[in-house]
XYZ file of C-alpha atoms in Angstrom:
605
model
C 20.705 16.569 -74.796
C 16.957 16.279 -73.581
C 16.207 15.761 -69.531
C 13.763 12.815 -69.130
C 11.844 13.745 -66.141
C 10.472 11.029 -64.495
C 7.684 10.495 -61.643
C 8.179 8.548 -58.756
C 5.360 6.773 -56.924
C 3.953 7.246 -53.756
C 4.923 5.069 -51.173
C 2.166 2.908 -50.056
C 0.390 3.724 -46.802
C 1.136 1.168 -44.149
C -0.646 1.627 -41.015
C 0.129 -0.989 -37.800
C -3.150 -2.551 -36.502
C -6.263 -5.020 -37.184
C -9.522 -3.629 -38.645
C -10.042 -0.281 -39.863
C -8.133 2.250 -38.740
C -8.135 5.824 -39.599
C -5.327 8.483 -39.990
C -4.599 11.365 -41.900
C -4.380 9.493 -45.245
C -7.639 7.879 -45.295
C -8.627 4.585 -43.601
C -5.976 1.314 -43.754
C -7.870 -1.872 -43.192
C -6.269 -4.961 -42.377
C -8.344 -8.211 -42.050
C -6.984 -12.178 -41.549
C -8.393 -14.553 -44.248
C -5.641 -17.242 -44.442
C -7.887 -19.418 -47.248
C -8.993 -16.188 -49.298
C -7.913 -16.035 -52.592
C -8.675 -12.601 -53.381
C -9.882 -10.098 -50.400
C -11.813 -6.702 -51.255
C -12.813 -3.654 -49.076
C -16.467 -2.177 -49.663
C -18.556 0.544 -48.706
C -20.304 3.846 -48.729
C -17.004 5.343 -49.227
C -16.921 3.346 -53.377
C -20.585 2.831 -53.304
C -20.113 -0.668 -52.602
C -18.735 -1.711 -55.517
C -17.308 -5.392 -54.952
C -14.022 -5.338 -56.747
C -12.630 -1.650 -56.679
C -10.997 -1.634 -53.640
C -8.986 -5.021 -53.816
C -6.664 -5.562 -50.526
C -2.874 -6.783 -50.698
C -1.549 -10.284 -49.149
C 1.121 -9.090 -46.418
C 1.946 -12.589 -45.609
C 0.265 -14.954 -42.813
C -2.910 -14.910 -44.049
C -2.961 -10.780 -43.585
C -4.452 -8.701 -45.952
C -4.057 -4.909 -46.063
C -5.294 -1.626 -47.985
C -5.446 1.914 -47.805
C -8.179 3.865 -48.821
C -7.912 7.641 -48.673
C -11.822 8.535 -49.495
C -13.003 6.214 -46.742
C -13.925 8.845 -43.798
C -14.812 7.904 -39.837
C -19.215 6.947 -40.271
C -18.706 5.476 -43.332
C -20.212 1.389 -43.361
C -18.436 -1.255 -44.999
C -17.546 -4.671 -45.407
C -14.805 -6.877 -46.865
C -15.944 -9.733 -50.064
C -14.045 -12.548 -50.182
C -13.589 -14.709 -52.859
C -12.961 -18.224 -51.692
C -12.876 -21.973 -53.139
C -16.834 -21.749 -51.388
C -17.642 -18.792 -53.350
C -18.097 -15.082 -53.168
C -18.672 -14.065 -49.217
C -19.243 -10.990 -47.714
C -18.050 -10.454 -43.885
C -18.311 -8.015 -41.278
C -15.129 -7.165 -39.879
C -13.986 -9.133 -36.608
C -12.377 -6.112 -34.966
C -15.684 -3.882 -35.945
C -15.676 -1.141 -33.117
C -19.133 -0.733 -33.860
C -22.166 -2.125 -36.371
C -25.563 -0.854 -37.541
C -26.847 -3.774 -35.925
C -25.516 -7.742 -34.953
C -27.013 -8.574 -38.790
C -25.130 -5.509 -40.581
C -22.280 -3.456 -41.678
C -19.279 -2.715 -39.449
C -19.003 1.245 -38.875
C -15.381 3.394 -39.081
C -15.613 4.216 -35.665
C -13.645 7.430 -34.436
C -10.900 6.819 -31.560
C -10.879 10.329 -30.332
C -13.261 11.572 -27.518
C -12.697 13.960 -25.146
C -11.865 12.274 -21.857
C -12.271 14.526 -18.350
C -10.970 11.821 -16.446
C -7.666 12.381 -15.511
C -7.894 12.288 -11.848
C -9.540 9.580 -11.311
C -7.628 6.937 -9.583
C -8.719 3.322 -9.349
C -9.488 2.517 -5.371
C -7.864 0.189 -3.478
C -9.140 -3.660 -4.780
C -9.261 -3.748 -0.611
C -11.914 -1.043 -0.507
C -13.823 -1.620 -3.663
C -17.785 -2.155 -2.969
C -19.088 -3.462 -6.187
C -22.501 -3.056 -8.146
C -23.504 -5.365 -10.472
C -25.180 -4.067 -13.132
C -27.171 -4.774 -16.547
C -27.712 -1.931 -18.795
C -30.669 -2.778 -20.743
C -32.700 -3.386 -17.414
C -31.001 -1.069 -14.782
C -33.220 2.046 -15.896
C -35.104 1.661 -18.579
C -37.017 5.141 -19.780
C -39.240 3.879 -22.630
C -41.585 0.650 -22.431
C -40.508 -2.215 -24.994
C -37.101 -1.023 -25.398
C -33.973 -1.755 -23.364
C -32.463 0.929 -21.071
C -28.813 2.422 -22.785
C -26.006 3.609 -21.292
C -26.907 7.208 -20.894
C -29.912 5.890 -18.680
C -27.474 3.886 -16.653
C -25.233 7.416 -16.496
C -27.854 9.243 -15.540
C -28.523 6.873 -12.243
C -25.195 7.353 -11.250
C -25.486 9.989 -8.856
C -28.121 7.502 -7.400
C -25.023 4.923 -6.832
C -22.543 7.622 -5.635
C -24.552 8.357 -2.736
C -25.286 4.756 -2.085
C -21.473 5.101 -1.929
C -20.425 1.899 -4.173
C -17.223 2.658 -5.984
C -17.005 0.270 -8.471
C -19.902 -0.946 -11.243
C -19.711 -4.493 -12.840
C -21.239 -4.259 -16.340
C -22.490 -7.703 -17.809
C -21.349 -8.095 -21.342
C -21.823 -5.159 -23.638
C -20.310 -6.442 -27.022
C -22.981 -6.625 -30.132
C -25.956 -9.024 -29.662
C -28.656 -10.252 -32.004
C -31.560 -7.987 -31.258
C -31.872 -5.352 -28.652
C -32.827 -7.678 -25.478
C -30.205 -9.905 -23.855
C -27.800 -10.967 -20.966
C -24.808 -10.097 -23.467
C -23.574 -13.613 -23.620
C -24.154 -14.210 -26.796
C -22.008 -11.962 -28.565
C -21.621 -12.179 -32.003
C -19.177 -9.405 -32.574
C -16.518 -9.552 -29.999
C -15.451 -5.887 -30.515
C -18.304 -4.021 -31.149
C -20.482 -2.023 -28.835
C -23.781 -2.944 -28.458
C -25.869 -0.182 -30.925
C -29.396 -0.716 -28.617
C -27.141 0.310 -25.559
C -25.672 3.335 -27.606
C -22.766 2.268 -29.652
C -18.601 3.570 -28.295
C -19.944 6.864 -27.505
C -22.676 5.744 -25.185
C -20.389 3.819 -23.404
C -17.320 6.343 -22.907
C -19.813 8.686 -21.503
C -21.148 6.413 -19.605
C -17.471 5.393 -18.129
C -16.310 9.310 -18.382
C -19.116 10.138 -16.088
C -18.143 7.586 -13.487
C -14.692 8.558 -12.875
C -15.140 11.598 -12.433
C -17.737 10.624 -9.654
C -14.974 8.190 -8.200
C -16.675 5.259 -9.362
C -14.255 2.862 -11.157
C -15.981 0.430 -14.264
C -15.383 -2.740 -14.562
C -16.681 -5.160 -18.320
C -18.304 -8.384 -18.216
C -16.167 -10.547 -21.431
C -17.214 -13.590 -22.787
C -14.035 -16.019 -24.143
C -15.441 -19.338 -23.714
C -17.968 -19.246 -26.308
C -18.762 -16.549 -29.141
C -22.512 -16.215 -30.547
C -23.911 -18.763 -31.549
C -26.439 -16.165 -33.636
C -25.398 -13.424 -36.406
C -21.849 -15.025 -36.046
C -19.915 -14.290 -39.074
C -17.042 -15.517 -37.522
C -18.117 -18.802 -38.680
C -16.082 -20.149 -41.443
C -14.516 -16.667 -41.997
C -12.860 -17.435 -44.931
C -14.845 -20.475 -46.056
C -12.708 -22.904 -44.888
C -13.429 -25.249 -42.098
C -12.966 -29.324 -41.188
C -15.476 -31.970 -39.848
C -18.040 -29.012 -40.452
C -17.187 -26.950 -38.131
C -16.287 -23.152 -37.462
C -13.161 -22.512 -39.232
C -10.585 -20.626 -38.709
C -11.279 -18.986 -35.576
C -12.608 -22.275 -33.679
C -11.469 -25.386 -33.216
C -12.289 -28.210 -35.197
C -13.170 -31.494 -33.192
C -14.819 -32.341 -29.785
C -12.820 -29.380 -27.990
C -15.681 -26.724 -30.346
C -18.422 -27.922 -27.641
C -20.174 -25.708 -25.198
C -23.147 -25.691 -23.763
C -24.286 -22.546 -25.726
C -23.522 -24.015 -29.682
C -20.130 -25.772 -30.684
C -18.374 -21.815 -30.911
C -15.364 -22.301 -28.715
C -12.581 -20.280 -30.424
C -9.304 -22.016 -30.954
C -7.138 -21.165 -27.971
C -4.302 -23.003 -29.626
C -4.383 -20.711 -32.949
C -1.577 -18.172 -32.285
C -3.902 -15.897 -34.808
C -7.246 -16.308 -32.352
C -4.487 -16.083 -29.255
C -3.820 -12.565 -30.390
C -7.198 -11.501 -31.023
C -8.594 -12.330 -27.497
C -5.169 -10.768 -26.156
C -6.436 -8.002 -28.600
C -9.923 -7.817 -27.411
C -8.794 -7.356 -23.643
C -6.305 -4.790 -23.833
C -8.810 -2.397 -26.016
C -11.164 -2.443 -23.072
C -8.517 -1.286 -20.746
C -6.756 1.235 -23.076
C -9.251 2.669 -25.454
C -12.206 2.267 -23.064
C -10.196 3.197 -19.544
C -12.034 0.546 -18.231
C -10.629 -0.470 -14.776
C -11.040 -4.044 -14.607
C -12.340 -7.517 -16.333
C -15.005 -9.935 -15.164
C -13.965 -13.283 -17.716
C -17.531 -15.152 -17.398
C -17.191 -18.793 -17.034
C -13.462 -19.390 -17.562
C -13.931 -23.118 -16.458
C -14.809 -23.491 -20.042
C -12.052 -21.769 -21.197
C -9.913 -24.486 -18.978
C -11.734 -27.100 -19.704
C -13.905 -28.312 -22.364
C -16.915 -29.791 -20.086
C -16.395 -26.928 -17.218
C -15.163 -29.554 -14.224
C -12.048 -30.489 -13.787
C -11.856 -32.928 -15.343
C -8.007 -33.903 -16.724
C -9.112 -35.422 -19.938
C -10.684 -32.812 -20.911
C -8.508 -29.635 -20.157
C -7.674 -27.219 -22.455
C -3.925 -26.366 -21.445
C -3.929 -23.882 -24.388
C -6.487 -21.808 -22.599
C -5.235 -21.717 -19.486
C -2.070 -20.069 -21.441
C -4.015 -17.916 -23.265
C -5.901 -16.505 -19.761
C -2.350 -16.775 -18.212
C -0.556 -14.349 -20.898
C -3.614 -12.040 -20.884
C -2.814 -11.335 -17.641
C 0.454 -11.092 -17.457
C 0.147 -8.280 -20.553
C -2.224 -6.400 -18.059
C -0.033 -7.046 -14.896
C 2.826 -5.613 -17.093
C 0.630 -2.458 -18.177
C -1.573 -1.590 -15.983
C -1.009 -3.232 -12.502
C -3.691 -1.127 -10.720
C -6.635 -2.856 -13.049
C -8.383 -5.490 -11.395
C -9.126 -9.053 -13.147
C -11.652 -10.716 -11.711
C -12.163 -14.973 -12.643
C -15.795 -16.584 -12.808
C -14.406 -20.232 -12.025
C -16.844 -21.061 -9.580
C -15.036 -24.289 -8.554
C -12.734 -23.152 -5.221
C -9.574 -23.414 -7.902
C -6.526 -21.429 -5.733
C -4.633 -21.576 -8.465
C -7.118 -19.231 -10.764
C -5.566 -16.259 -8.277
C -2.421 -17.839 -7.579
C 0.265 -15.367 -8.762
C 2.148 -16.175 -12.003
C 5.150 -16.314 -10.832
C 3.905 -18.808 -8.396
C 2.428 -20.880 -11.656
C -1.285 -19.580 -11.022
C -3.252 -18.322 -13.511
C -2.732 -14.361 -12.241
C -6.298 -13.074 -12.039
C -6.292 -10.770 -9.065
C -9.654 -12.236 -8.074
C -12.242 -14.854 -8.537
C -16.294 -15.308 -7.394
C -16.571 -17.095 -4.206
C -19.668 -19.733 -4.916
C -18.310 -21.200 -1.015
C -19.391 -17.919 0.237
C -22.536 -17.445 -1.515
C -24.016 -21.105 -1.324
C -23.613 -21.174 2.253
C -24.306 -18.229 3.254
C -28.044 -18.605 1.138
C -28.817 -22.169 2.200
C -28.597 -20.783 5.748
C -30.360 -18.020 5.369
C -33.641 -19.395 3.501
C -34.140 -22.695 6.535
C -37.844 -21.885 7.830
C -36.514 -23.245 11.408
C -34.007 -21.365 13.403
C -32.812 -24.432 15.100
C -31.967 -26.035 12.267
C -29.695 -23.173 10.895
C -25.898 -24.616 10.621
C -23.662 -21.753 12.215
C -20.674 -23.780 10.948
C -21.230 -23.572 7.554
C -21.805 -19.653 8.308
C -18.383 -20.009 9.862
C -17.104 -21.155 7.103
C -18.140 -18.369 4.599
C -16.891 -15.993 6.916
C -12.890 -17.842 7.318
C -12.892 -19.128 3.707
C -10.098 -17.510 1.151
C -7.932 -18.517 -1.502
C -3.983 -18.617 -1.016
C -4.446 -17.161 2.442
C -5.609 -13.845 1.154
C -8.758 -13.132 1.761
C -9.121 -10.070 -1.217
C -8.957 -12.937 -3.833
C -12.301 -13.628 -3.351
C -15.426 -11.673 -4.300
C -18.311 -12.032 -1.994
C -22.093 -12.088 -2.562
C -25.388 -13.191 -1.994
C -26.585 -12.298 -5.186
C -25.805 -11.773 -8.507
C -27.023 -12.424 -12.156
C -26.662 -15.927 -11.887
C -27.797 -16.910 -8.465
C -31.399 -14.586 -9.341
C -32.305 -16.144 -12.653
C -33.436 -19.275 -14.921
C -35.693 -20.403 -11.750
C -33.281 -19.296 -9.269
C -34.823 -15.934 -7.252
C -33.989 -12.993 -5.001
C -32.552 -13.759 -1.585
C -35.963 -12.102 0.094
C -38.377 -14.581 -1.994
C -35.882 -17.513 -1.353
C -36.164 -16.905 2.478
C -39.953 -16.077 2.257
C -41.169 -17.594 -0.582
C -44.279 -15.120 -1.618
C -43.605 -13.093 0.891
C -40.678 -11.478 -0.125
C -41.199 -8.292 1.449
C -42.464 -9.384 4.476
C -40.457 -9.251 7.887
C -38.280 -12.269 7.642
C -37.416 -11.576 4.387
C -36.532 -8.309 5.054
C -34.752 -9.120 8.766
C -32.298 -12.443 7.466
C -31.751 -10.730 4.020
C -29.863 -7.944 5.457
C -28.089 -10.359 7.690
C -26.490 -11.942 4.515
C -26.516 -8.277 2.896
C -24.300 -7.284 6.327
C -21.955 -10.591 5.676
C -21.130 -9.325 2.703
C -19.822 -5.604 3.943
C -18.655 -6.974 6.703
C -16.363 -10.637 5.799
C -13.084 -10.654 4.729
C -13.601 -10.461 0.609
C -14.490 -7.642 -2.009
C -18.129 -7.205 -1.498
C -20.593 -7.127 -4.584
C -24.373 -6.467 -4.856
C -26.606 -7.155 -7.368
C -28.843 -4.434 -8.789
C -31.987 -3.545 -6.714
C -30.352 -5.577 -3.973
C -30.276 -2.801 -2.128
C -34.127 -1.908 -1.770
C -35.546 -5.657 -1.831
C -35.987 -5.925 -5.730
C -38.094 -9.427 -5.450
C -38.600 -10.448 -9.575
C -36.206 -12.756 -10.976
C -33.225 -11.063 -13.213
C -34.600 -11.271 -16.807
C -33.390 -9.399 -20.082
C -37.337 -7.803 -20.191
C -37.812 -7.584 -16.796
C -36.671 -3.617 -15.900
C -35.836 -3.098 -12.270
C -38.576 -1.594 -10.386
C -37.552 1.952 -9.205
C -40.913 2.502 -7.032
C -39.208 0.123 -4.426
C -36.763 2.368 -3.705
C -39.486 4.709 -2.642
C -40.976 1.504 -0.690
C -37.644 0.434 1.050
C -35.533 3.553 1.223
C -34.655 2.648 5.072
C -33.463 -0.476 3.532
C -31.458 1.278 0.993
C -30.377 3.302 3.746
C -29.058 0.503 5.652
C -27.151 -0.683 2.548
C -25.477 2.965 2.633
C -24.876 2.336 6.108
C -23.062 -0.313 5.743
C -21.196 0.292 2.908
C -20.043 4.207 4.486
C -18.622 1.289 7.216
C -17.001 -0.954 5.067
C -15.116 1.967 2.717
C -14.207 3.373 6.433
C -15.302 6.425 5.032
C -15.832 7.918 8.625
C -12.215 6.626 10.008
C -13.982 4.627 12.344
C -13.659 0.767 10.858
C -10.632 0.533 9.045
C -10.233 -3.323 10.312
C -13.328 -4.064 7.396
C -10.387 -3.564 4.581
C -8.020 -5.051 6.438
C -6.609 -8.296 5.375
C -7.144 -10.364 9.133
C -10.446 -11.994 10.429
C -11.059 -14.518 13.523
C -14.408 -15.546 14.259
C -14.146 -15.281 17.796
C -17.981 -16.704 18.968
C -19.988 -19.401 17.963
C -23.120 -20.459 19.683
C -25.119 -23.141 17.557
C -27.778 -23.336 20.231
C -28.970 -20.078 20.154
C -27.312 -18.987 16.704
C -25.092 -16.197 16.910
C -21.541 -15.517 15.729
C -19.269 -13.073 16.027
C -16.285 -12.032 13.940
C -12.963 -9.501 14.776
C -12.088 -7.674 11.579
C -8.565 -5.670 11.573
C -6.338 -3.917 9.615
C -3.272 -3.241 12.113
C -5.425 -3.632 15.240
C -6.472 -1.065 18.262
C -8.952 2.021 18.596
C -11.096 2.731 15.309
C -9.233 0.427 13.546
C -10.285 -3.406 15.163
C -14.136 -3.882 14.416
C -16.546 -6.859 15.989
C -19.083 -8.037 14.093
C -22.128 -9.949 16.097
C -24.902 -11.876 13.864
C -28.242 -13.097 15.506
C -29.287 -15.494 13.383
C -32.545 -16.620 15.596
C -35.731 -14.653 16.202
C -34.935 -14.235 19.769
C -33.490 -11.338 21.417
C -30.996 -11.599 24.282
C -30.430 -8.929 26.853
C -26.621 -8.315 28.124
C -25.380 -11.402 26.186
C -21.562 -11.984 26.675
C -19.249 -12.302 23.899
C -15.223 -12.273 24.246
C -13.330 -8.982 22.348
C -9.453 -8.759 21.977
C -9.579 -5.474 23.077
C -9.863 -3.441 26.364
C -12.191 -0.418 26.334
C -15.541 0.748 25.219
C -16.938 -0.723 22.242
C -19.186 1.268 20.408
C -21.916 0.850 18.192
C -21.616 2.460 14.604
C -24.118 -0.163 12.828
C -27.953 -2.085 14.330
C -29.632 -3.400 12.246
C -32.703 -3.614 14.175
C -33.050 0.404 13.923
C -36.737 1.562 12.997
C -35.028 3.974 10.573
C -34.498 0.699 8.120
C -38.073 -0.518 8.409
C -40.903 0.711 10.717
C -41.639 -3.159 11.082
C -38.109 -3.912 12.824
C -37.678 -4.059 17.122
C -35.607 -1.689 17.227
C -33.882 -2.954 19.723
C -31.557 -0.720 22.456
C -28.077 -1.320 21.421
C -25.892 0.476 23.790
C -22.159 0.910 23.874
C -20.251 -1.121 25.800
C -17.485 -1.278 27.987
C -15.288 -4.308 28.555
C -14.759 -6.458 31.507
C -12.230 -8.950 32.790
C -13.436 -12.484 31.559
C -11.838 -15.847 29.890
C -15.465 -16.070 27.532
C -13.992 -17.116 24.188
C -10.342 -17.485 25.176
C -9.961 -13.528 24.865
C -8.701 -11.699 27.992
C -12.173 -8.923 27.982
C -15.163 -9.295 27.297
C -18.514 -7.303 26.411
C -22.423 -7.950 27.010
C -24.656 -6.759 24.248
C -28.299 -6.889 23.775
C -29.386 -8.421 20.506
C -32.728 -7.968 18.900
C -34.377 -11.134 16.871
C -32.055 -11.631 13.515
C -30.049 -8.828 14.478
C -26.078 -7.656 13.332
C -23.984 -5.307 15.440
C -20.827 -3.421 14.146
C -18.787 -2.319 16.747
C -15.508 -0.303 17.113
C -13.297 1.916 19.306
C -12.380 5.821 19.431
């Protein structure tokens, strides 16, 4: 009696995951074309030949396929055959493309990470940088700067002593010049800035200088240019987007009608998707989501009629997935319209970011600073950026005088806004830091903008590179930034009350414009810090302010030092000791001399 032998096939390779993702076996690509009838996978790796590599319908709209000769660098696409006809689509979880127009890239995961002991700071003692890459130091005329330009200036920021960098969006663009905002592949790294590589050195590099990265991400909108997003799979109502948009009136923004469908439990998962690979596969340590009034509402007001409940869900579960991971990464909300409950904690029915742009502090803070006449300068409204929080916590807001926004599209630098063509001139220079000092010194997570910090004067455009030969101009300025900053990071042990969560203006004179502030942590000697802001050009000898403190106040910060600018008074600010007094209901009191638009820091040993 003859054995039959018989041969048992393989098992087919399954591999969990969207896009392509390699293993040991090859590549497994998984794609979502719900209205595809047939779904191929093409490349280098079958010398794109249409119809060798046809994918398998998991269910849902999924389609999946091994390929064992596809290898990490090869370029591919999938072809789609449709009721529309043969189309041929980048892949929507691409890690990287030749170029916003071309073939997705089988990016490798691995890279060797030296970054283990960084630790994210305190959100209480983070001093951010805004920054965008293809201006911040750009090495070659007519081409944007990359990310190993922007690593190589980080030394630069260390000693500044900013821990924290805010990168505007990074994601594939059309061309090589651009904001970032009009991503058209959601995943992908930009390949003018230097492509997943470029930016994990980039990040790699800044932990291990202490200096925590935080991503710029664009959910209201996608594209509207090289967007092959649009009507994916061919299918699409009312001649809209498809599968990954909505459909009707809710599609409009005021960048192109390319709202994805927050509603779609498919698009749901691929924002959720989009988030989380920044914070795990990037070890980024935070998220900036740009304009999420559109993602709440369809016309970006709040407007009830027009809300778009499924968005604030979608922005809602996002955070609770990185609140449940990684509670230590920050999530920062561009809302700009003094919402509490954008930072209201979930389980309070808020949204959950940990943070949100303060436009109250900015705009009035700026409109003060830029009046020609000192006697027209509201010291209420200064009041009011320095008091002005969300949910009584004063760390839910981020606080600035400038940032891509506010120096752009006909808006311009603080310095030219107080001095207009005279940007570098004295006044400029003198109220500028005074905002520049708010924003080290008020109750908030500080942020500059790039070249802030040695009077950059152009408008923020995509061509414009930041001018590096003012730093050599206004390194006393820069200086005084560093000041500052070494102050508000108590770096020296001398100011802990600037991270502290209380603040009392304690001061107000609207005649002659000054203010002053108490900042504390738990209160008492190098721990409670006064803040006084002259915001006249006048200078007052022994003028008395009340302090909540007995002792001798000392002076760690003057702005008015010749060291910042040979132009300045340089007035005598000495320490000083406190005497018996009712002067602004406090018990003590102190007399100061002030020069002409003039901050003081003070503390005690």
């Amino acid at each position: 009696m003859s054995k039959k032998s018989t041969t048992l096939a393989a098992p087919a390779v399954r591999v969990e995951g969207m896009g392509a993702i390699p293993h040991e076996n090859g590549v497994f690509f998984r794609v979502w074309a719900p209205h595809a009838k047939k779904v191929f996978v093409t490349g280098t790796f079958n010398n794109w030949a249409k119809n060798k590599n046809q994918m398998t319908h998991e269910g849902n709209g999924y389609w999946g396929l091994n390929v064992p000769d596809a290898a990490i660098g090869n370029e591919y696409k999938y072809v789609l055959q449709t009721d529309i006809g043969e189309l041929h689509r980048y892949d929507p979880y691409a890690r990287e493309m030749t170029n916003s127009a071309g073939n997705s890239i089988i990016t490798d995961p691995h890279f060797e990470w030296t970054d283990q002991d960084f630790h994210m700071p305190s959100w209480n003692e983070l001093v951010i940088y805004e920054m965008h890459i293809g201006t911040f130091n750009v090495k070659e005329n007519g081409k944007p700067g990359t990310f190993e330009t922007a690593r190589q200036r980080l030394g630069y920021l260390k000693a500044l002593g900013v821990n924290a960098i805010e990168i505007m969006p990074a994601t594939e663009f059309p061309g090589g010049f651009s904001w970032g905002y009009n991503l058209s592949h959601p995943f992908a790294i930009e390949s003018d800035y230097g492509g997943v590589k470029g930016l994990k050195a980039l990040i790699n590099t800044a932990h291990e200088l202490g200096i925590a990265v935080i991503l710029d991400v664009v959910y209201n909108h996608f594209g509207p240019s090289d967007l092959d997003l649009w009507q994916f799979d061919g299918w699409s109502e009312n001649g809209a987007g498809g599968i990954y948009f909505y459909q009707d009136w809710r599609a409009e923004t005021p960048w192109g009608h390319t709202r994805p469908d927050y509603g779609r439990p498919e698009v749901r998962q691929y924002l959720r998707d989009n988030a989380l690979m920044w914070l795990e596969d990037y070890h980024l340590d935070g998220l900036r989501t740009d304009a999420l009034l559109f993602v709440r509402n369809v016309h970006g007001k709040n407007l009830p009629d027009a809300d778009l409940p499924e968005g604030w869900t979608l922005m809602k579960w996002i955070n609770e997935e990185i609140k449940a991971r990684y509670p230590w990464k920050i999530t920062i909300a561009e809302d700009l319209q003094n919402n509490e409950w954008i930072t209201k904690k979930l389980e309070d029915g808020g949204e959950g970011f940990n943070t949100q742009w303060d436009p109250s502090f900015t705009f009035s803070v700026r409109d003060e600073l830029k009046v020609p006449e000192d006697e027209h300068r509201n010291m209420d409204k200064i009041q009011y950026a320095i008091t002005h929080n969300f949910n009584g916590d004063p760390f839910q807001r981020v606080i600035y005088t400038e940032s891509h926004d506010d120096v752009a599209n006909g808006k311009v630098r603080v310095p030219e806004e107080i001095a207009p063509g005279d940007s570098q001139g004295w006044f400029a220079k003198k109220r500028s830091v005074l905002g520049a000092v708010m924003v080290f010194t008020c109750a908030g997570i500080p942020m500059i903008f790039q070249g802030q910090e040695f009077v950059e004067n152009k408008e923020f455009d995509d061509q414009n590179p930041l001018d590096w030969e003012k730093f050599s101009a206004f390194k006393g300025i820069a200086r005084l930034y560093r000041d500052c900053i070494r102050l508000r990071r108590n770096v020296d042990g001398l100011t802990k009350g600037l991270s502290g969560q209380h603040s009392q203006v304690i001061h107000v004179n609207n005649n002659d414009k000054v203010i002053a502030f108490h900042r504390w942590y738990d209160g008492g000697p190098k721990d409670s810090t006064i803040v006084v802001l002259n915001f006249a050009n006048k200078e007052h000898k022994d003028y008395v302010i009340g302090v909540p403190e007995e002792g001798v106040w000392k002076v760690r910060f003057n702005s008015d030092w010749k060291g910042y600018d040979e132009s300045f008074t340089d007035t005598e600010a000495l320490d000083a000791e406190t005497f018996e007094s009712k002067q602004d209901g406090q018990l003590y009191s102190i007399a100061v001399n002030l020069g002409p638009y003039n901050a003081l820091i003070l503390s005690r040993d």
